[in-house]
Short mmCIF file of N, CA and C in Angstrom, two decimals:
data_model
loop_
_atom_site.label_atom_id
_atom_site.label_comp_id
_atom_site.label_asym_id
_atom_site.label_seq_id
_atom_site.Cartn_x
_atom_site.Cartn_y
_atom_site.Cartn_z
N MET A 1 92.03 24.06 6.27
CA MET A 1 90.86 23.32 6.66
C MET A 1 89.99 23.16 5.47
N PRO A 2 89.52 21.92 5.22
CA PRO A 2 88.72 21.60 4.03
C PRO A 2 87.36 22.33 4.17
N ARG A 3 86.80 22.75 3.01
CA ARG A 3 85.49 23.46 2.99
C ARG A 3 84.42 22.52 2.50
N LEU A 4 83.22 22.64 2.98
CA LEU A 4 82.10 21.93 2.49
C LEU A 4 81.71 22.48 1.09
N THR A 5 81.16 21.58 0.27
CA THR A 5 80.63 22.07 -1.00
C THR A 5 79.36 22.87 -0.68
N ALA A 6 78.99 23.79 -1.56
CA ALA A 6 77.75 24.57 -1.37
C ALA A 6 76.58 23.68 -1.29
N ARG A 7 76.46 22.62 -2.16
CA ARG A 7 75.34 21.82 -2.08
C ARG A 7 75.20 21.03 -0.78
N PHE A 8 76.30 20.56 -0.25
CA PHE A 8 76.33 19.86 1.04
C PHE A 8 75.77 20.81 2.15
N TRP A 9 76.30 22.00 2.13
CA TRP A 9 75.92 22.98 3.16
C TRP A 9 74.42 23.22 3.08
N VAL A 10 73.92 23.53 1.87
CA VAL A 10 72.55 23.81 1.65
C VAL A 10 71.60 22.69 2.12
N ASP A 11 71.98 21.44 1.76
CA ASP A 11 71.17 20.30 2.17
C ASP A 11 71.15 20.16 3.69
N ALA A 12 72.32 20.38 4.31
CA ALA A 12 72.39 20.32 5.81
C ALA A 12 71.56 21.47 6.41
N TYR A 13 71.61 22.61 5.85
CA TYR A 13 70.87 23.73 6.38
C TYR A 13 69.32 23.46 6.27
N LEU A 14 68.94 22.99 5.17
CA LEU A 14 67.48 22.70 4.94
C LEU A 14 67.03 21.60 5.90
N ALA A 15 67.82 20.63 6.19
CA ALA A 15 67.52 19.56 7.07
C ALA A 15 67.39 20.12 8.45
N ARG A 16 68.27 20.97 8.87
CA ARG A 16 68.19 21.56 10.23
C ARG A 16 66.98 22.45 10.42
N LEU A 17 66.55 23.24 9.35
CA LEU A 17 65.37 23.99 9.39
C LEU A 17 64.11 23.08 9.48
N ARG A 18 64.13 21.96 8.70
CA ARG A 18 62.95 21.08 8.81
C ARG A 18 62.85 20.49 10.20
N LEU A 19 63.91 20.18 10.84
CA LEU A 19 63.86 19.63 12.22
C LEU A 19 63.21 20.67 13.20
N SER A 20 63.35 21.97 12.90
CA SER A 20 62.75 22.98 13.73
C SER A 20 61.39 23.44 13.17
N ASP A 21 60.81 22.75 12.21
CA ASP A 21 59.53 23.09 11.53
C ASP A 21 59.53 24.51 10.98
N ILE A 22 60.62 24.89 10.37
CA ILE A 22 60.70 26.18 9.75
C ILE A 22 60.81 25.95 8.21
N PRO A 23 59.74 26.41 7.46
CA PRO A 23 59.75 26.20 6.05
C PRO A 23 60.80 26.97 5.35
N ALA A 24 61.43 26.35 4.37
CA ALA A 24 62.54 26.97 3.56
C ALA A 24 62.51 26.32 2.21
N PHE A 25 62.88 27.10 1.22
CA PHE A 25 62.89 26.69 -0.21
C PHE A 25 64.15 27.16 -0.94
N VAL A 26 64.64 26.38 -1.85
CA VAL A 26 65.69 26.81 -2.72
C VAL A 26 65.02 27.57 -3.83
N VAL A 27 65.23 28.84 -3.97
CA VAL A 27 64.65 29.65 -4.97
C VAL A 27 65.61 29.95 -6.12
N ALA A 28 66.91 29.67 -5.93
CA ALA A 28 67.90 29.73 -6.96
C ALA A 28 69.04 28.67 -6.64
N HIS A 29 69.13 27.80 -7.54
CA HIS A 29 70.13 26.68 -7.44
C HIS A 29 71.45 27.14 -8.08
N GLY A 30 72.50 27.30 -7.18
CA GLY A 30 73.72 27.77 -7.66
C GLY A 30 74.69 26.60 -7.99
N ASP A 31 75.89 26.93 -8.13
CA ASP A 31 76.97 25.93 -8.36
C ASP A 31 77.07 25.03 -7.18
N ASP A 32 77.04 23.67 -7.45
CA ASP A 32 77.00 22.66 -6.41
C ASP A 32 78.33 22.72 -5.61
N THR A 33 79.35 23.08 -6.24
CA THR A 33 80.68 22.96 -5.54
C THR A 33 81.06 24.32 -4.84
N GLY A 34 81.08 25.37 -5.56
CA GLY A 34 81.65 26.58 -4.98
C GLY A 34 80.70 27.76 -4.98
N GLY A 35 79.48 27.59 -5.23
CA GLY A 35 78.50 28.71 -5.23
C GLY A 35 78.37 29.34 -3.84
N ALA A 36 78.24 30.68 -3.89
CA ALA A 36 77.98 31.44 -2.67
C ALA A 36 76.49 31.27 -2.32
N VAL A 37 76.13 31.48 -1.09
CA VAL A 37 74.74 31.31 -0.62
C VAL A 37 74.20 32.54 0.03
N LEU A 38 73.01 32.96 -0.33
CA LEU A 38 72.29 34.05 0.22
C LEU A 38 71.12 33.33 0.94
N VAL A 39 70.71 33.86 2.14
CA VAL A 39 69.57 33.34 2.83
C VAL A 39 68.65 34.59 3.06
N LYS A 40 67.45 34.47 2.50
CA LYS A 40 66.45 35.48 2.67
C LYS A 40 65.39 34.91 3.69
N LEU A 41 65.22 35.77 4.78
CA LEU A 41 64.24 35.45 5.78
C LEU A 41 63.04 36.35 5.58
N ALA A 42 61.95 35.74 5.15
CA ALA A 42 60.69 36.39 5.01
C ALA A 42 59.79 36.16 6.23
N THR A 43 59.47 37.29 6.91
CA THR A 43 58.71 37.21 8.13
C THR A 43 57.20 37.19 7.91
N LEU A 44 56.76 37.11 6.68
CA LEU A 44 55.37 36.95 6.22
C LEU A 44 54.53 38.10 6.66
N ASP A 45 55.10 39.28 6.82
CA ASP A 45 54.35 40.55 7.11
C ASP A 45 54.77 41.62 6.13
N GLY A 46 55.27 41.18 4.93
CA GLY A 46 55.71 42.12 3.87
C GLY A 46 57.15 42.54 4.01
N ASN A 47 57.83 42.08 5.09
CA ASN A 47 59.23 42.43 5.29
C ASN A 47 60.14 41.28 5.17
N ALA A 48 61.41 41.48 4.95
CA ALA A 48 62.37 40.44 4.85
C ALA A 48 63.77 40.92 5.22
N VAL A 49 64.68 40.01 5.49
CA VAL A 49 66.16 40.23 5.74
C VAL A 49 66.85 39.33 4.93
N LEU A 50 67.98 39.83 4.27
CA LEU A 50 68.82 39.04 3.42
C LEU A 50 70.18 38.91 4.07
N PHE A 51 70.63 37.72 4.22
CA PHE A 51 71.92 37.43 4.83
C PHE A 51 72.92 36.89 3.81
N GLN A 52 74.19 37.22 4.02
CA GLN A 52 75.31 36.59 3.26
C GLN A 52 76.38 36.21 4.22
N ARG A 53 77.13 35.18 3.82
CA ARG A 53 78.23 34.69 4.62
C ARG A 53 79.41 35.56 4.39
N SER A 54 80.08 36.01 5.44
CA SER A 54 81.21 36.94 5.33
C SER A 54 82.38 36.29 6.09
N PHE A 55 83.63 36.69 5.59
CA PHE A 55 84.83 36.22 6.26
C PHE A 55 85.45 37.41 7.00
N ASP A 56 85.63 37.21 8.32
CA ASP A 56 86.19 38.24 9.22
C ASP A 56 87.73 38.16 9.14
N LEU A 57 88.35 39.10 8.49
CA LEU A 57 89.78 39.15 8.35
C LEU A 57 90.60 39.20 9.59
N MET A 58 89.96 39.75 10.61
CA MET A 58 90.67 39.94 11.94
C MET A 58 90.70 38.61 12.70
N THR A 59 89.70 37.83 12.64
CA THR A 59 89.60 36.61 13.48
C THR A 59 89.74 35.42 12.59
N GLY A 60 89.57 35.48 11.29
CA GLY A 60 89.59 34.32 10.44
C GLY A 60 88.40 33.49 10.41
N GLU A 61 87.38 34.01 11.07
CA GLU A 61 86.07 33.20 11.15
C GLU A 61 85.07 33.62 10.12
N ARG A 62 84.25 32.71 9.74
CA ARG A 62 83.06 33.01 8.86
C ARG A 62 81.85 33.31 9.79
N ARG A 63 81.06 34.30 9.26
CA ARG A 63 79.83 34.63 9.99
C ARG A 63 78.82 35.14 9.01
N TRP A 64 77.56 35.15 9.40
CA TRP A 64 76.53 35.61 8.57
C TRP A 64 76.22 37.07 8.87
N VAL A 65 76.16 37.97 7.87
CA VAL A 65 75.90 39.34 8.10
C VAL A 65 74.68 39.72 7.25
N GLU A 66 74.01 40.81 7.66
CA GLU A 66 72.82 41.31 7.00
C GLU A 66 73.26 42.07 5.79
N LEU A 67 72.78 41.72 4.61
CA LEU A 67 73.06 42.38 3.39
C LEU A 67 71.97 43.39 3.07
N SER A 68 70.78 43.10 3.42
CA SER A 68 69.60 44.00 3.08
C SER A 68 68.54 43.63 4.03
N SER A 69 67.70 44.61 4.32
CA SER A 69 66.49 44.42 5.11
C SER A 69 65.46 45.44 4.79
N GLY A 70 64.20 45.14 5.07
CA GLY A 70 63.07 46.08 4.81
C GLY A 70 61.97 45.42 4.08
N ALA A 71 61.26 46.18 3.21
CA ALA A 71 60.19 45.66 2.41
C ALA A 71 60.68 44.49 1.63
N GLU A 72 59.87 43.42 1.62
CA GLU A 72 60.27 42.18 0.91
C GLU A 72 60.61 42.48 -0.59
N ARG A 73 59.85 43.33 -1.17
CA ARG A 73 60.06 43.68 -2.64
C ARG A 73 61.48 44.33 -2.79
N GLU A 74 61.91 45.15 -1.89
CA GLU A 74 63.26 45.77 -1.98
C GLU A 74 64.32 44.68 -1.73
N VAL A 75 64.09 43.77 -0.79
CA VAL A 75 65.04 42.69 -0.62
C VAL A 75 65.12 41.80 -1.81
N ASP A 76 63.99 41.55 -2.43
CA ASP A 76 63.98 40.79 -3.69
C ASP A 76 64.78 41.41 -4.81
N ASP A 77 64.65 42.76 -4.87
CA ASP A 77 65.49 43.50 -5.82
C ASP A 77 66.94 43.34 -5.56
N THR A 78 67.39 43.37 -4.35
CA THR A 78 68.79 43.14 -3.95
C THR A 78 69.21 41.70 -4.38
N VAL A 79 68.38 40.74 -4.18
CA VAL A 79 68.71 39.33 -4.62
C VAL A 79 68.82 39.33 -6.09
N ALA A 80 68.01 39.97 -6.85
CA ALA A 80 68.06 39.94 -8.39
C ALA A 80 69.41 40.59 -8.78
N ARG A 81 69.81 41.70 -8.12
CA ARG A 81 71.01 42.38 -8.51
C ARG A 81 72.28 41.40 -8.24
N GLN A 82 72.23 40.77 -7.04
CA GLN A 82 73.32 39.87 -6.72
C GLN A 82 73.42 38.69 -7.67
N ARG A 83 72.24 38.16 -8.07
CA ARG A 83 72.23 37.08 -9.05
C ARG A 83 72.72 37.55 -10.41
N GLY A 84 72.53 38.82 -10.72
CA GLY A 84 73.13 39.38 -11.98
C GLY A 84 74.62 39.35 -11.94
N PHE A 85 75.22 39.66 -10.81
CA PHE A 85 76.62 39.58 -10.66
C PHE A 85 77.24 38.19 -10.60
N ASP A 86 76.43 37.27 -10.03
CA ASP A 86 76.95 35.94 -9.75
C ASP A 86 75.90 34.88 -10.14
N PRO A 87 76.00 34.35 -11.30
CA PRO A 87 74.99 33.31 -11.79
C PRO A 87 75.11 32.00 -11.01
N ASP A 88 76.24 31.77 -10.26
CA ASP A 88 76.42 30.54 -9.50
C ASP A 88 75.84 30.61 -8.13
N LEU A 89 75.19 31.74 -7.80
CA LEU A 89 74.70 31.98 -6.41
C LEU A 89 73.43 31.18 -6.11
N TRP A 90 73.49 30.62 -4.90
CA TRP A 90 72.31 29.97 -4.29
C TRP A 90 71.48 30.97 -3.55
N VAL A 91 70.16 30.83 -3.62
CA VAL A 91 69.30 31.63 -2.72
C VAL A 91 68.29 30.77 -2.07
N ILE A 92 68.33 30.83 -0.74
CA ILE A 92 67.47 30.00 0.11
C ILE A 92 66.40 31.00 0.73
N GLU A 93 65.19 30.74 0.61
CA GLU A 93 64.16 31.54 1.30
C GLU A 93 63.58 30.82 2.52
N VAL A 94 63.69 31.40 3.64
CA VAL A 94 63.20 30.85 4.84
C VAL A 94 61.91 31.70 5.21
N GLU A 95 60.86 31.10 5.58
CA GLU A 95 59.58 31.77 5.94
C GLU A 95 59.26 31.46 7.41
N ASP A 96 59.36 32.54 8.21
CA ASP A 96 59.07 32.35 9.68
C ASP A 96 58.59 33.66 10.26
N ARG A 97 57.39 33.67 10.81
CA ARG A 97 56.81 34.83 11.45
C ARG A 97 57.64 35.25 12.64
N GLN A 98 58.28 34.32 13.31
CA GLN A 98 59.09 34.63 14.53
C GLN A 98 60.48 35.14 14.15
N GLY A 99 60.85 35.15 12.92
CA GLY A 99 62.13 35.55 12.53
C GLY A 99 63.32 34.56 12.71
N ARG A 100 62.96 33.33 12.90
CA ARG A 100 64.01 32.29 13.10
C ARG A 100 64.67 31.94 11.79
N HIS A 101 66.00 31.89 11.74
CA HIS A 101 66.70 31.44 10.62
C HIS A 101 67.88 30.47 10.89
N LEU A 102 68.16 30.28 12.16
CA LEU A 102 69.20 29.39 12.68
C LEU A 102 70.59 29.61 12.18
N LEU A 103 70.86 30.67 11.50
CA LEU A 103 72.27 30.99 11.02
C LEU A 103 73.25 31.27 12.10
N ASP A 104 72.74 31.55 13.35
CA ASP A 104 73.61 31.81 14.48
C ASP A 104 73.95 30.55 15.24
N GLU A 105 73.42 29.44 14.77
CA GLU A 105 73.70 28.14 15.44
C GLU A 105 75.09 27.59 15.02
N ILE A 106 75.65 26.86 15.98
CA ILE A 106 76.98 26.24 15.75
C ILE A 106 76.97 25.39 14.46
N GLY A 107 77.99 25.54 13.69
CA GLY A 107 78.09 24.67 12.46
C GLY A 107 77.52 25.25 11.17
N LEU A 108 76.82 26.39 11.30
CA LEU A 108 76.21 26.97 10.10
C LEU A 108 76.95 28.16 9.52
N ALA A 109 77.97 28.61 10.20
CA ALA A 109 78.75 29.69 9.63
C ALA A 109 79.70 29.17 8.63
#
């Protein structure tokens, strides 16, 4: 099955968030073609959750899993470490007090 480029996926994700009036920003622009994507959800209360896309070897499906959560500063430290390992990494920051990120919707895995 053909894969979408990272840039195409990011653009589509940002558009879907805009349609739901959820603010989101690209805080690190990765490789347009094959860069991995991290999504940081800031709940604007000093806390955050960081998601990464994972591949389930048992089912063959992609899904979003929690990489880190807690104080926003600690989550930011995790992002910095991940960027140190992978300079092609995209980081999207979603800001929503209700904790909406839409990653569980069809088509975003």
